[in-house]
Amino acid sequence: FDMRVSKVEACGRNKSKVFLEEGFAFVLYRAEVSDWGIAEGEELSAEAYGRILQELLLPRAKEKALSLLEVQSRTCRQLRERLTREGYPQEAAEKVLDFLAEYHLTDDAAYARSYIAANKGKKSVKQMEWELLHKGVDREMISQVFEEEEPQDEQAARRYLERKLRGQRDISDKERAKLWAGLARKGFSAEVIGNVLGEIEREA
């Protein structure tokens, strides 16, 4: 079905945001807006929209996603959000994610394994879980990867204390309370905090 263009809004030096009656649609170069006859109040045929999607938006979204993955690995949600921020319609973002998954270029489980391997011994399980959830990794998948990786909270908490204390071992009650609070904010359990603080104090 045909759609009506409700607004064409300049963005950046040479691009325009195109809005349909349903809301924001996509971003094109201004010359392309002109070439396709896109103007406020005019109809955009379903055929034209489909061609714009296939010929312009999908190749660019794919190229953008691949360039992002060259810099660093990302979850599906991170890629989807980035493509959306760049002005690609949801339909284009989903097709690109399907393409990347087909060629095993995105894998949230592999991302989680890599993230946990890089951060275990530095961050608590709870903190890593929260950060992975925030990045869009499924909770069940995170639990499964944690079972495989077996991150060590006490090692991570010990490293945190070593950074804070810098060799100091005689800790006042006030300092102990501050260290406890800091570890708790990082997501370490009371049991882990008590164990590592006890070890530090026994070394004094």
mmCIF file of C-alpha atoms in Angstrom:
data_model
loop_
_atom_site.group_PDB
_atom_site.id
_atom_site.type_symbol
_atom_site.label_atom_id
_atom_site.label_comp_id
_atom_site.label_asym_id
_atom_site.label_seq_id
_atom_site.Cartn_x
_atom_site.Cartn_y
_atom_site.Cartn_z
ATOM 1 C CA PHE A 1 0.000 0.000 0.000
ATOM 2 C CA ASP A 2 1.158 3.553 -0.654
ATOM 3 C CA MET A 3 2.320 5.838 2.134
ATOM 4 C CA ARG A 4 2.234 9.598 2.498
ATOM 5 C CA VAL A 5 5.368 11.566 3.354
ATOM 6 C CA SER A 6 4.606 13.759 6.363
ATOM 7 C CA LYS A 7 7.976 15.515 6.758
ATOM 8 C CA VAL A 8 11.444 15.745 5.224
ATOM 9 C CA GLU A 9 13.952 17.133 7.714
ATOM 10 C CA ALA A 10 17.592 18.053 7.062
ATOM 11 C CA CYS A 11 20.152 16.257 9.208
ATOM 12 C CA GLY A 12 23.877 16.746 8.923
ATOM 13 C CA ARG A 13 25.453 18.406 5.922
ATOM 14 C CA ASN A 14 23.920 16.424 3.102
ATOM 15 C CA LYS A 15 21.295 14.046 4.480
ATOM 16 C CA SER A 16 17.597 14.209 5.247
ATOM 17 C CA LYS A 17 15.297 12.306 7.600
ATOM 18 C CA VAL A 18 12.133 11.126 5.898
ATOM 19 C CA PHE A 19 8.971 10.766 7.979
ATOM 20 C CA LEU A 20 5.829 8.986 6.872
ATOM 21 C CA GLU A 21 2.424 9.361 8.494
ATOM 22 C CA GLU A 22 3.308 6.366 10.695
ATOM 23 C CA GLY A 23 6.443 8.129 11.974
ATOM 24 C CA PHE A 24 10.161 8.219 11.153
ATOM 25 C CA ALA A 25 11.049 6.046 8.160
ATOM 26 C CA PHE A 26 14.682 6.382 7.025
ATOM 27 C CA VAL A 27 17.617 8.672 6.212
ATOM 28 C CA LEU A 28 18.770 9.373 2.660
ATOM 29 C CA TYR A 29 21.190 11.751 1.011
ATOM 30 C CA ARG A 30 19.411 14.910 -0.128
ATOM 31 C CA ALA A 31 20.196 14.192 -3.761
ATOM 32 C CA GLU A 32 18.506 10.798 -3.378
ATOM 33 C CA VAL A 33 15.449 12.405 -1.802
ATOM 34 C CA SER A 34 15.195 14.568 -4.882
ATOM 35 C CA ASP A 35 15.915 11.710 -7.294
ATOM 36 C CA TRP A 36 13.145 9.586 -5.799
ATOM 37 C CA GLY A 37 10.679 12.463 -5.816
ATOM 38 C CA ILE A 38 10.211 12.349 -2.055
ATOM 39 C CA ALA A 39 8.462 15.479 -0.805
ATOM 40 C CA GLU A 40 6.215 16.473 2.066
ATOM 41 C CA GLY A 41 2.577 15.698 1.367
ATOM 42 C CA GLU A 42 3.397 13.400 -1.557
ATOM 43 C CA GLU A 43 2.698 9.688 -1.774
ATOM 44 C CA LEU A 44 5.531 7.145 -1.558
ATOM 45 C CA SER A 45 4.483 3.957 -3.273
ATOM 46 C CA ALA A 46 5.087 0.582 -1.674
ATOM 47 C CA GLU A 47 7.155 -0.335 -4.726
ATOM 48 C CA ALA A 48 9.384 2.730 -4.303
ATOM 49 C CA TYR A 49 9.809 2.061 -0.590
ATOM 50 C CA GLY A 50 10.780 -1.541 -1.338
ATOM 51 C CA ARG A 51 13.360 -0.451 -3.890
ATOM 52 C CA ILE A 52 14.809 2.176 -1.545
ATOM 53 C CA LEU A 53 15.095 -0.501 1.132
ATOM 54 C CA GLN A 54 16.758 -3.065 -1.163
ATOM 55 C CA GLU A 55 18.939 -0.787 -3.271
ATOM 56 C CA LEU A 56 20.045 1.835 -0.737
ATOM 57 C CA LEU A 57 19.279 1.119 2.891
ATOM 58 C CA LEU A 58 20.092 -2.588 3.185
ATOM 59 C CA PRO A 59 23.551 -2.398 1.561
ATOM 60 C CA ARG A 60 24.462 0.612 3.707
ATOM 61 C CA ALA A 61 23.153 -0.964 6.903
ATOM 62 C CA LYS A 62 25.100 -4.142 6.139
ATOM 63 C CA GLU A 63 28.286 -2.184 5.475
ATOM 64 C CA LYS A 64 27.803 -0.195 8.681
ATOM 65 C CA ALA A 65 27.258 -3.329 10.766
ATOM 66 C CA LEU A 66 30.342 -5.019 9.313
ATOM 67 C CA SER A 67 32.468 -1.948 10.007
ATOM 68 C CA LEU A 68 31.243 -1.903 13.619
ATOM 69 C CA LEU A 69 32.131 -5.580 14.029
ATOM 70 C CA GLU A 70 35.612 -4.947 12.644
ATOM 71 C CA VAL A 71 36.262 -2.580 15.541
ATOM 72 C CA GLN A 72 34.918 -4.904 18.245
ATOM 73 C CA SER A 73 32.452 -7.734 18.756
ATOM 74 C CA ARG A 74 28.917 -6.666 19.623
ATOM 75 C CA THR A 75 25.668 -8.289 20.662
ATOM 76 C CA CYS A 76 22.639 -8.346 18.387
ATOM 77 C CA ARG A 77 20.929 -5.736 20.524
ATOM 78 C CA GLN A 78 23.930 -3.400 20.357
ATOM 79 C CA LEU A 79 24.012 -3.656 16.572
ATOM 80 C CA ARG A 80 20.248 -3.179 16.280
ATOM 81 C CA GLU A 81 20.339 -0.081 18.498
ATOM 82 C CA ARG A 82 23.305 1.387 16.642
ATOM 83 C CA LEU A 83 21.712 0.878 13.231
ATOM 84 C CA THR A 84 18.493 2.445 14.494
ATOM 85 C CA ARG A 85 20.426 5.462 15.800
ATOM 86 C CA GLU A 86 22.069 5.790 12.393
ATOM 87 C CA GLY A 87 18.633 6.162 10.820
ATOM 88 C CA TYR A 88 18.023 2.715 9.352
ATOM 89 C CA PRO A 89 14.455 1.373 9.618
ATOM 90 C CA GLN A 90 13.809 -1.628 11.833
ATOM 91 C CA GLU A 91 13.089 -3.766 8.787
ATOM 92 C CA ALA A 92 16.593 -3.096 7.425
ATOM 93 C CA ALA A 93 18.232 -3.717 10.807
ATOM 94 C CA GLU A 94 16.500 -7.076 11.227
ATOM 95 C CA LYS A 95 17.449 -8.228 7.722
ATOM 96 C CA VAL A 96 21.076 -7.299 8.397
ATOM 97 C CA LEU A 97 21.050 -9.194 11.695
ATOM 98 C CA ASP A 98 19.635 -12.249 9.905
ATOM 99 C CA PHE A 99 22.449 -11.987 7.353
ATOM 100 C CA LEU A 100 25.122 -11.682 10.060
ATOM 101 C CA ALA A 101 23.701 -14.642 11.995
ATOM 102 C CA GLU A 102 23.589 -16.767 8.832
ATOM 103 C CA TYR A 103 27.312 -16.243 8.350
ATOM 104 C CA HIS A 104 28.067 -16.618 12.081
ATOM 105 C CA LEU A 105 29.239 -13.024 12.346
ATOM 106 C CA THR A 106 27.093 -12.441 15.425
ATOM 107 C CA ASP A 107 26.843 -14.886 18.306
ATOM 108 C CA ASP A 108 25.640 -13.628 21.688
ATOM 109 C CA ALA A 109 26.838 -16.786 23.449
ATOM 110 C CA ALA A 110 30.335 -16.374 22.011
ATOM 111 C CA TYR A 111 30.224 -12.697 22.991
ATOM 112 C CA ALA A 112 29.286 -13.634 26.561
ATOM 113 C CA ARG A 113 32.061 -16.260 26.755
ATOM 114 C CA SER A 114 34.628 -13.760 25.526
ATOM 115 C CA TYR A 115 33.366 -11.061 27.891
ATOM 116 C CA ILE A 116 33.426 -13.348 30.926
ATOM 117 C CA ALA A 117 36.862 -14.730 30.058
ATOM 118 C CA ALA A 118 38.222 -11.175 29.808
ATOM 119 C CA ASN A 119 36.630 -9.975 33.053
ATOM 120 C CA LYS A 120 36.607 -12.918 35.455
ATOM 121 C CA GLY A 121 39.037 -12.222 38.231
ATOM 122 C CA LYS A 122 38.311 -8.507 37.763
ATOM 123 C CA LYS A 123 34.545 -8.199 38.185
ATOM 124 C CA SER A 124 31.963 -10.034 40.248
ATOM 125 C CA VAL A 125 29.579 -12.534 38.685
ATOM 126 C CA LYS A 126 26.692 -10.233 39.547
ATOM 127 C CA GLN A 127 28.332 -7.230 37.880
ATOM 128 C CA MET A 128 29.200 -9.199 34.737
ATOM 129 C CA GLU A 129 25.671 -10.602 34.591
ATOM 130 C CA TRP A 130 24.165 -7.111 34.866
ATOM 131 C CA GLU A 131 26.467 -5.743 32.169
ATOM 132 C CA LEU A 132 25.747 -8.628 29.782
ATOM 133 C CA LEU A 133 22.002 -8.218 30.320
ATOM 134 C CA HIS A 134 22.400 -4.499 29.596
ATOM 135 C CA LYS A 135 24.205 -5.389 26.366
ATOM 136 C CA GLY A 136 21.270 -7.564 25.318
ATOM 137 C CA VAL A 137 22.426 -11.099 26.102
ATOM 138 C CA ASP A 138 19.607 -13.424 27.196
ATOM 139 C CA ARG A 139 19.611 -14.261 30.934
ATOM 140 C CA GLU A 140 19.380 -18.021 30.353
ATOM 141 C CA MET A 141 22.299 -17.838 27.930
ATOM 142 C CA ILE A 142 24.351 -15.899 30.484
ATOM 143 C CA SER A 143 23.674 -18.543 33.149
ATOM 144 C CA GLN A 144 24.735 -21.299 30.783
ATOM 145 C CA VAL A 145 27.988 -19.531 29.906
ATOM 146 C CA PHE A 146 28.747 -18.854 33.566
ATOM 147 C CA GLU A 147 28.449 -22.580 34.232
ATOM 148 C CA GLU A 148 31.022 -23.215 31.500
ATOM 149 C CA GLU A 149 33.451 -20.469 32.514
ATOM 150 C CA GLU A 150 33.275 -20.696 36.329
ATOM 151 C CA PRO A 151 34.320 -17.107 37.089
ATOM 152 C CA GLN A 152 36.053 -16.628 40.468
ATOM 153 C CA ASP A 153 34.544 -13.899 42.593
ATOM 154 C CA GLU A 154 37.104 -14.100 45.382
ATOM 155 C CA GLN A 155 39.973 -13.561 42.957
ATOM 156 C CA ALA A 156 38.211 -10.503 41.516
ATOM 157 C CA ALA A 157 37.431 -9.092 44.970
ATOM 158 C CA ARG A 158 41.045 -9.623 46.040
ATOM 159 C CA ARG A 159 42.265 -7.680 43.005
ATOM 160 C CA TYR A 160 39.880 -4.845 43.845
ATOM 161 C CA LEU A 161 41.256 -4.646 47.385
ATOM 162 C CA GLU A 162 44.860 -4.773 46.196
ATOM 163 C CA ARG A 163 44.219 -1.787 43.925
ATOM 164 C CA LYS A 164 42.578 0.164 46.728
ATOM 165 C CA LEU A 165 45.047 -0.686 49.494
ATOM 166 C CA ARG A 166 48.312 -0.569 47.508
ATOM 167 C CA GLY A 167 50.111 -2.820 49.944
ATOM 168 C CA GLN A 168 48.446 -1.445 53.080
ATOM 169 C CA ARG A 169 47.349 -4.127 55.532
ATOM 170 C CA ASP A 170 46.512 -2.245 58.751
ATOM 171 C CA ILE A 171 42.896 -1.297 58.078
ATOM 172 C CA SER A 172 40.812 0.882 60.403
ATOM 173 C CA ASP A 173 37.147 0.143 61.036
ATOM 174 C CA LYS A 174 36.193 3.162 58.891
ATOM 175 C CA GLU A 175 38.399 1.984 56.004
ATOM 176 C CA ARG A 176 37.018 -1.535 56.327
ATOM 177 C CA ALA A 177 33.451 -0.219 56.071
ATOM 178 C CA LYS A 178 34.346 1.801 52.954
ATOM 179 C CA LEU A 179 36.017 -1.207 51.324
ATOM 180 C CA TRP A 180 33.024 -3.406 52.189
ATOM 181 C CA ALA A 181 30.638 -0.855 50.662
ATOM 182 C CA GLY A 182 32.780 -0.574 47.538
ATOM 183 C CA LEU A 183 32.834 -4.341 47.030
ATOM 184 C CA ALA A 184 29.091 -4.565 47.660
ATOM 185 C CA ARG A 185 28.456 -1.916 44.970
ATOM 186 C CA LYS A 186 30.513 -4.061 42.591
ATOM 187 C CA GLY A 187 28.108 -6.917 43.211
ATOM 188 C CA PHE A 188 30.183 -9.175 45.470
ATOM 189 C CA SER A 189 28.300 -11.241 48.041
ATOM 190 C CA ALA A 190 28.703 -10.726 51.797
ATOM 191 C CA GLU A 191 30.407 -14.129 52.025
ATOM 192 C CA VAL A 192 33.028 -13.241 49.412
ATOM 193 C CA ILE A 193 33.624 -9.784 50.918
ATOM 194 C CA GLY A 194 34.065 -11.258 54.396
ATOM 195 C CA ASN A 195 36.501 -13.880 53.111
ATOM 196 C CA VAL A 196 38.779 -11.520 51.199
ATOM 197 C CA LEU A 197 38.781 -8.805 53.874
ATOM 198 C CA GLY A 198 39.569 -11.476 56.439
ATOM 199 C CA GLU A 199 42.521 -12.675 54.362
ATOM 200 C CA ILE A 200 43.873 -9.132 54.028
ATOM 201 C CA GLU A 201 43.558 -8.492 57.757
ATOM 202 C CA ARG A 202 45.259 -11.769 58.652
ATOM 203 C CA GLU A 203 48.228 -10.656 56.564
ATOM 204 C CA ALA A 204 48.648 -7.486 58.638
#
